[in-house]
Coordinates of C-alpha atoms and ligand atoms in Angstrom, one line a residue:
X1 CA -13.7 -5.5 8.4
X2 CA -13.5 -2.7 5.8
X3 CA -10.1 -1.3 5.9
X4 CA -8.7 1.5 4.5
X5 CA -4.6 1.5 2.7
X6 CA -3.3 4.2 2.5
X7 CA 0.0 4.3 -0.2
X8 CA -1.6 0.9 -1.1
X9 CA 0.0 1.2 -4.8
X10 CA 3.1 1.1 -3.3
X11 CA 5.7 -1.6 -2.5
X12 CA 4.3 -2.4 1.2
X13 CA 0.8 -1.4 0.1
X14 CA 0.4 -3.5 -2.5
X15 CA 1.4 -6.4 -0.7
X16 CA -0.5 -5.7 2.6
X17 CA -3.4 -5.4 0.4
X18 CA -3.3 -8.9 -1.0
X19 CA -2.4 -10.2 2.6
X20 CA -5.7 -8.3 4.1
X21 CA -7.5 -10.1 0.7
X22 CA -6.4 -13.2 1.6
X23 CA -7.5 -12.6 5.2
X24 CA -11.2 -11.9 4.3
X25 CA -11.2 -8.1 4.6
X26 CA -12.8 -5.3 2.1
X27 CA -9.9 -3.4 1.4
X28 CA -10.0 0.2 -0.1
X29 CA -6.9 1.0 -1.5
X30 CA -5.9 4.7 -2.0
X31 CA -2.7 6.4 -3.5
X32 CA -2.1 9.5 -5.7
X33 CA 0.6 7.5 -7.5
X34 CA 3.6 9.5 -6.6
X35 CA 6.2 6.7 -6.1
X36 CA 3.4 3.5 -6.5
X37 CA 1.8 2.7 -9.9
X38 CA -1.9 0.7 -10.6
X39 CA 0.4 -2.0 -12.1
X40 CA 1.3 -3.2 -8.8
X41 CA -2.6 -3.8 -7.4
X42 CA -3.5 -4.5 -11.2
X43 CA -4.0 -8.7 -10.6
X44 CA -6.1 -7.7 -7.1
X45 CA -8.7 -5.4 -9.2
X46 CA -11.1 -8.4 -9.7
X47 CA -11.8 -9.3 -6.4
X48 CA -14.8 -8.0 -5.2
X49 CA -13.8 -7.0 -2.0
X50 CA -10.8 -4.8 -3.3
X51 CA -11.3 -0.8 -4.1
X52 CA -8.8 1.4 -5.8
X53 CA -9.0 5.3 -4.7
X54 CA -7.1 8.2 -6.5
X55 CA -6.4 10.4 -4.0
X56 CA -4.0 12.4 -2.1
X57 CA -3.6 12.2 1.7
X58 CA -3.1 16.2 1.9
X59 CA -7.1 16.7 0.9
X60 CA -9.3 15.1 3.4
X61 CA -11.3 12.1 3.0
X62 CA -14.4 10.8 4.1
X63 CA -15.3 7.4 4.1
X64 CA -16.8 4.6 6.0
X65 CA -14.0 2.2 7.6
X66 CA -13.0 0.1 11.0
X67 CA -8.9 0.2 10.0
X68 CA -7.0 2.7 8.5
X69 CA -3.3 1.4 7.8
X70 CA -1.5 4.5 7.1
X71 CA 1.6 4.3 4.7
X72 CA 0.9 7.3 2.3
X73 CA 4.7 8.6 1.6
X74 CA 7.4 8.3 -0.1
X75 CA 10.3 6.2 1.3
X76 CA 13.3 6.0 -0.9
X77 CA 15.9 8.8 -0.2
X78 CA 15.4 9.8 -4.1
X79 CA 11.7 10.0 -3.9
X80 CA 11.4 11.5 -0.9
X81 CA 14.1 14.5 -1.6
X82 CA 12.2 14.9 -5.0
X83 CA 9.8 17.6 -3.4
X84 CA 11.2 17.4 0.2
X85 CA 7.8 20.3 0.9
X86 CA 5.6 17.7 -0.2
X87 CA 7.1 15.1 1.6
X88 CA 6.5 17.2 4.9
X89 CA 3.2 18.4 3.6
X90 CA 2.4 14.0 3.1
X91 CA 3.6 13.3 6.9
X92 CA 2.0 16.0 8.4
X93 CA -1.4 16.8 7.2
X94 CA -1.2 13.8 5.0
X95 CA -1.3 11.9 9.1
X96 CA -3.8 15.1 10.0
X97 CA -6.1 14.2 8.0
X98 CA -6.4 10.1 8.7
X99 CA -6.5 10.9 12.1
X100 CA -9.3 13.1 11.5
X101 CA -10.9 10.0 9.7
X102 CA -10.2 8.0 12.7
X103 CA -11.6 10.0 15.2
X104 CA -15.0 10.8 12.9
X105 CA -15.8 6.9 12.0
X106 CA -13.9 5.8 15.3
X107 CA -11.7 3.5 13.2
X108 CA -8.1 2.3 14.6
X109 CA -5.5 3.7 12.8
X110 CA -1.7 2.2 12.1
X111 CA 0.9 4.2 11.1
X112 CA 4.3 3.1 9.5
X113 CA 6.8 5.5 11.1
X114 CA 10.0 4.5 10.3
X115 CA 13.8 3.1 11.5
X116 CA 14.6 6.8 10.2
X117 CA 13.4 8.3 13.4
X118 CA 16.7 7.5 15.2
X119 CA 18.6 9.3 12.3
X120 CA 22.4 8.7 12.6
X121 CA 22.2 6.4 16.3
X122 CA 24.5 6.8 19.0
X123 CA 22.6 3.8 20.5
X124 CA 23.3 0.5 18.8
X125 CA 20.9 -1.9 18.5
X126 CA 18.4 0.9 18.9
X127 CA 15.2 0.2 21.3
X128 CA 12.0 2.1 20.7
X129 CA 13.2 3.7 23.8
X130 CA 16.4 5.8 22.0
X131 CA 14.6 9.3 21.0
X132 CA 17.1 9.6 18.3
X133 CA 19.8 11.7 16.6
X134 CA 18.3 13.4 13.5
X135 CA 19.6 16.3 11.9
X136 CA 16.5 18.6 11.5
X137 CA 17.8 20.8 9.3
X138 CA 19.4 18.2 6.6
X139 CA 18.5 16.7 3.3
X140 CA 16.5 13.8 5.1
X141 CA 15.0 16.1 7.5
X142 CA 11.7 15.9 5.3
X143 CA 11.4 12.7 5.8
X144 CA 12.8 12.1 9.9
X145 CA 10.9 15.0 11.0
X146 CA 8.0 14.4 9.1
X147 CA 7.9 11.0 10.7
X148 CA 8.6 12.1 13.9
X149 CA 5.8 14.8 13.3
X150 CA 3.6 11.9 12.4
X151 CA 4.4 9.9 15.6
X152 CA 3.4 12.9 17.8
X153 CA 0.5 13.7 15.7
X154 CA -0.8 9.6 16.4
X155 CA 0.5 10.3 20.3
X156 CA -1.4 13.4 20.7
X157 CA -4.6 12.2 19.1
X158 CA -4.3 9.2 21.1
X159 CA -4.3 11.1 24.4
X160 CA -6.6 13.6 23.5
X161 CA -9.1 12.9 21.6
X162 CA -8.6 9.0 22.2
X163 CA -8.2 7.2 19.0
X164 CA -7.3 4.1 19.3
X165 CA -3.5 4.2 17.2
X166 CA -1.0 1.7 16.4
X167 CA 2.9 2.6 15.7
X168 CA 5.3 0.7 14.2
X169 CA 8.8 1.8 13.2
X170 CA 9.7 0.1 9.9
X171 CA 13.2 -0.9 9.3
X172 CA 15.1 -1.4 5.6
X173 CA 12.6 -3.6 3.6
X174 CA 13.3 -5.6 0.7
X175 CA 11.3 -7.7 -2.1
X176 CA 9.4 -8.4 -5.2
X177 CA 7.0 -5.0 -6.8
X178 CA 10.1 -2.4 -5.1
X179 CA 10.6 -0.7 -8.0
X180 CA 13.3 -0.2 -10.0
X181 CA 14.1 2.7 -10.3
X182 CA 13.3 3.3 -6.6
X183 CA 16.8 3.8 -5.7
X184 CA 17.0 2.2 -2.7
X185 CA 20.2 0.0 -2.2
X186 CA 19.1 -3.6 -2.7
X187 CA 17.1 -2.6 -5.9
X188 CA 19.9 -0.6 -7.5
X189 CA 22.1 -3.7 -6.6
X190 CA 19.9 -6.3 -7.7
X191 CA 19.6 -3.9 -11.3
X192 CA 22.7 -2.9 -11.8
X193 CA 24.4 -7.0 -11.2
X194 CA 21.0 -8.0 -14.0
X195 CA 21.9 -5.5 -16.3
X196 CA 25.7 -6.0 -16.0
X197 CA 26.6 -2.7 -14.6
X198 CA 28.8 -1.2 -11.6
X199 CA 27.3 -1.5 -8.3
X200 CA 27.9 2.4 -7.2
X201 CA 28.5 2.3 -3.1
X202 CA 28.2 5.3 -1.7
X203 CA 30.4 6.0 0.8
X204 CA 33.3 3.6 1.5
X205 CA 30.4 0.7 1.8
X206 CA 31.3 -0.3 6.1
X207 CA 27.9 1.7 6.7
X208 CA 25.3 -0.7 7.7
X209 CA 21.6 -1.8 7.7
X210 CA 20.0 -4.8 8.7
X211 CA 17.6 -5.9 5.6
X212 CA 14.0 -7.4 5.9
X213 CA 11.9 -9.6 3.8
X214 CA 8.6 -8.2 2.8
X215 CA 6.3 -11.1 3.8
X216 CA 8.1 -10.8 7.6
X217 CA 6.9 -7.4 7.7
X218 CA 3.8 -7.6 6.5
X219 CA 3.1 -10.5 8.8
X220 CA 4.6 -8.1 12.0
X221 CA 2.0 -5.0 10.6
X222 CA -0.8 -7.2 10.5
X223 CA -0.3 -8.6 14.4
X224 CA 0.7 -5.0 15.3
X225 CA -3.2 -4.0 14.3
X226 CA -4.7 -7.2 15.6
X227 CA -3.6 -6.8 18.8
X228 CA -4.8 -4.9 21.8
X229 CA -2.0 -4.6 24.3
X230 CA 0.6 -2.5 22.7
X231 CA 0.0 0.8 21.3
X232 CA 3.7 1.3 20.0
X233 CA 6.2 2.6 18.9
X234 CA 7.5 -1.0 17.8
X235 CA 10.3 -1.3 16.2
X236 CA 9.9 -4.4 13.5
X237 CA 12.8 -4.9 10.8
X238 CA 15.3 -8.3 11.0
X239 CA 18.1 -7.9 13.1
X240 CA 20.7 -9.4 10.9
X241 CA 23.1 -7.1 10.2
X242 CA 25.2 -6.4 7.1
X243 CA 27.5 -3.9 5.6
X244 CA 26.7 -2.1 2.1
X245 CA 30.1 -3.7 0.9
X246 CA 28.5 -7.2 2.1
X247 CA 24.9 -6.6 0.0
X248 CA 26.7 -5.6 -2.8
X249 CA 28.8 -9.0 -3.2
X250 CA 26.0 -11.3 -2.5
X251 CA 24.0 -9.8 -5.3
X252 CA 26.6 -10.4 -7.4
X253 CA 27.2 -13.6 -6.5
X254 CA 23.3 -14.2 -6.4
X255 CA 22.8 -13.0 -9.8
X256 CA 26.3 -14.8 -11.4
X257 CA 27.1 -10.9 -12.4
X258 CA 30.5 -9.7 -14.0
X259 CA 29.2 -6.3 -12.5
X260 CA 32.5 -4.8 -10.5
X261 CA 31.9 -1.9 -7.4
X262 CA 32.3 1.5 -7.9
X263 CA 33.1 4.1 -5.0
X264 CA 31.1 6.9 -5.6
X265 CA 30.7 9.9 -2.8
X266 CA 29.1 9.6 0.8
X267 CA 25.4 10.7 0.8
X268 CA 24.8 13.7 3.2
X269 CA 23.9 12.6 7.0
X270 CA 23.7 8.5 5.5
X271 CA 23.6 7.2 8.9
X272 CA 26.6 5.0 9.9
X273 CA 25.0 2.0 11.4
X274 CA 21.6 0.6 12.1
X275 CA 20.1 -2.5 13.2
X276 CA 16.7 -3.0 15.2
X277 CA 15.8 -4.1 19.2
X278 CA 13.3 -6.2 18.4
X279 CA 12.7 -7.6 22.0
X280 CA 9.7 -5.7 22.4
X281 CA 8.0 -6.9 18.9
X282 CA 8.9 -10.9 19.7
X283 CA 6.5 -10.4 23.2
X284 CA 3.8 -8.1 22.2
X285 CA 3.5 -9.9 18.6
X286 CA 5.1 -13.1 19.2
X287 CA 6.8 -12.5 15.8
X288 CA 10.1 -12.6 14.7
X289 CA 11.8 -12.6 10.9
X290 CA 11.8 -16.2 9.2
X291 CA 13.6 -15.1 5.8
X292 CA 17.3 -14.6 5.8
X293 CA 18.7 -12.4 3.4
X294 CA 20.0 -14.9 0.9
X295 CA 16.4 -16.6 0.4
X296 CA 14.6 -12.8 -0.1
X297 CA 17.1 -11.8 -2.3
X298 CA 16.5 -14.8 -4.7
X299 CA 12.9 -14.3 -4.7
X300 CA 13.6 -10.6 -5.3
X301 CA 15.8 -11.2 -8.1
X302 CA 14.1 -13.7 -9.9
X303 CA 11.2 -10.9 -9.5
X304 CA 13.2 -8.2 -10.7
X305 CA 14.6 -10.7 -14.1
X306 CA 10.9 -11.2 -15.0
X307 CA 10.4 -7.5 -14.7
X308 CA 13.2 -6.4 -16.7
X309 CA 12.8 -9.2 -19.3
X310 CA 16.0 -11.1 -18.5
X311 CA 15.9 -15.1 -19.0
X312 CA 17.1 -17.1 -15.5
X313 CA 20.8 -17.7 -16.9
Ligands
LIG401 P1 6.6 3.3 -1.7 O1 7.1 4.6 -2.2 O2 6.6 2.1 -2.6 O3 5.0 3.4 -1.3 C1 4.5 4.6 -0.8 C2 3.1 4.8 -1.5 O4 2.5 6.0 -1.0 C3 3.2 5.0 -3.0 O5 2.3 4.1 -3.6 C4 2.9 6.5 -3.2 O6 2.4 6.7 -4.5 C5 2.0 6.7 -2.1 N1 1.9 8.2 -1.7 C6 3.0 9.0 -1.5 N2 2.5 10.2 -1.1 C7 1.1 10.2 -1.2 C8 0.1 11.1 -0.9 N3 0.4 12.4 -0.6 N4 -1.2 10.7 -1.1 C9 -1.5 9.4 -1.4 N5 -0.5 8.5 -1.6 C10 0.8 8.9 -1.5 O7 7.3 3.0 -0.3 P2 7.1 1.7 0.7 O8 8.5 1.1 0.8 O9 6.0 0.8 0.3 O10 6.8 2.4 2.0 C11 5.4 2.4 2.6 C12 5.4 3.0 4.0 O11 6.3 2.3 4.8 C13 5.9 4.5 4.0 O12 5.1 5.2 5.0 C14 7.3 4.4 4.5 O13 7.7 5.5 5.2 C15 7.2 3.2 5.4 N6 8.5 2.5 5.6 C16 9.0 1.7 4.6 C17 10.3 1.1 4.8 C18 10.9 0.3 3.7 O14 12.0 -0.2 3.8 N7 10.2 -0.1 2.6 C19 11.0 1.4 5.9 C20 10.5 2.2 6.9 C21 9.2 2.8 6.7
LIG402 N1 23.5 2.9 -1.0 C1 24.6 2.6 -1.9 N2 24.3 2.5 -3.2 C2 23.1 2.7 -3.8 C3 22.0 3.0 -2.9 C4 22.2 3.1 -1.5 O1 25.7 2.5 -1.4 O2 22.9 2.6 -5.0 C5 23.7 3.0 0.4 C6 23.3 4.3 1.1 O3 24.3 5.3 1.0 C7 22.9 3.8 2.5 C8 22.5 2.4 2.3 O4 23.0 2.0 1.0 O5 24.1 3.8 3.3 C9 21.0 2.2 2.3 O6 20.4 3.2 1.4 P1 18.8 3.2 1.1 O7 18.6 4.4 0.2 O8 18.4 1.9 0.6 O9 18.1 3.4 2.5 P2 18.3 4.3 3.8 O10 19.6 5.1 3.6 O11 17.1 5.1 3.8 O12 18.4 3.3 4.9

């Protein structure tokens, strides 16, 4: 297959990349670099069957592929809310524009929506069934509705013109290559315990999220595209559950920190719980989560010491 990644520079990307490698694929890999960097596909550039693409989703594309896995967009709240237009912009013609690819070279196409699209639940677990409670005029509204823009973009193309999509609604992922300074919540944790300093919870640190390991979800992508039953929304993420307050003590413990927790102010709409349904992933993809959270955190910290030069105390 020659398959197309789209945001492959980034965290995900990079590492669906090296699993679509690994599984005999040609993989072209394009980003414009926004929140991913070359560093993280830099050991894959060898391999003859890997391509690396500057580009940005919002311009069209032509090219000659059978799978487009479409992940193009920024994810952490800081990224995202850099240039909230051009996150919309991303979403929307950004998921234009691939489905216009799709429907040309009549490729399948896979896009990673996101937990996000519930926004603050009223429904807990949420199923893929729960349309949501988003707040379309708040600071995260860029990224929500964009997402949600992008799932009825893949739903009308689908029905219309039929491509043949793929959805899957991506829960809080965690692991080695998220960046740093990404500022999502296990990598400012895992940082901040390294380096010695306050763990800043925002809020009073009850909110929850339920936190999966990379490799799971790359593993539950990868079955979502092979498959021909289901065309989604999927919800994929680990159902374990933990508060903010509960992440932040394990990475200390984890990392044998002196760090202490800081209280700092609530972010605007943070949504108050969250934790997938994943009922309808374990039938369609036979698939479930096999890291717990302690396990992925070590790998991600022992990651994260390498990257920031700290020896293994
Ligand atoms: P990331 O920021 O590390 O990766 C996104 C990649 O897309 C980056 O390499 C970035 O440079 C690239 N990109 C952004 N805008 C682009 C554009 N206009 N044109 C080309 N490239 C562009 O984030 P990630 O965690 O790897 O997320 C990947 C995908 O998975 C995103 O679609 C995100 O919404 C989705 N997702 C991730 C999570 C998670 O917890 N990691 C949860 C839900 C959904
Ligand atoms: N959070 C926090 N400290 C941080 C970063 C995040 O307390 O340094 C909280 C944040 O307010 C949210 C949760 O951790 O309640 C998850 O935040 P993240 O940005 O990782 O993802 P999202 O809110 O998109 O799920």
């Amino acid at each position: 297959m020659r398959v197309l990644v789209t945001g492959g520079a980034g965290f995900l990307g990079s590492h669906l990349c090296e699993r679509l490698l690994k599984d005999g694929d040609e993989v072209i890999c394009l980003d414009n670099y926004f929140s991913g960097k070359r560093a993280n596909v830099a050991h894959l550039r060898d391999n003859r069957n890997f391509e690396l693409i500057r580009h940005d989703t919002v311009e069209p594309i032509l090219l000659e592929v059978d799978r487009i896995f479409h992940l193009a967009c920024p994810a952490s709240p800081v990224h995202y809310q850099y240039n909230p237009v051009k996150t919309i912009k991303t979403s929307v013609m950004g998921t234009i524009n691939m489905l216009g690819l799709a429907k040309r070279v009549r490729a399948r196409i896979l896009l990673t929506s996101t937990s996000e699209v519930y926004g603050d639940p009223e429904e807990h677990p949420q199923t893929e069934s729960y349309w949501g409670h988003v707040n379309p005029i708040g600071v995260r509204a860029c990224y929500d509705e964009g997402k949600r823009v992008a799932e009825a973009l893949m739903m009308d193309y689908h029905r219309q013109n039929k491509v043949d999509t793929r959805i899957v609604r991506i829960f809080n992922t965690y692991g080695p290559r998220m960046a740093i300074n990404d500022g999502r919540v296990v990598s400012n944790f895992c940082a901040a315990a390294l380096r010695g300093e306050d763990l800043e919870i925002y809020g009073d640190g009850k909110q929850t999220r339920s936190f999966a390991y990379v490799d799971d979800i790359i593993d539950a992508i990868v079955r979502m595209m092979n498959q021909e039953d289901h065309i989604g929304p999927i919800n994929i993420g680990n159902p374990n559950e933990f508060t903010i307050s509960e992440l932040a003590a394990l990475a200390i413990d984890l990392t044998r920190s002196a760090s202490k927790l800081k209280l700092m102010p609530a972010r605007p709409d943070d949504p108050v719980r969250r934790k997938p349904d994943i009922s309808l992933a374990r039938k369609v993809l036979k698939w479930e989560p096999k890291i717990p959270l302690r396990e992925g955190l070590c790998k991600t910290i022992e990651h994260m010491r390498t990257e920031l030069g700290i020896v293994s105390a």
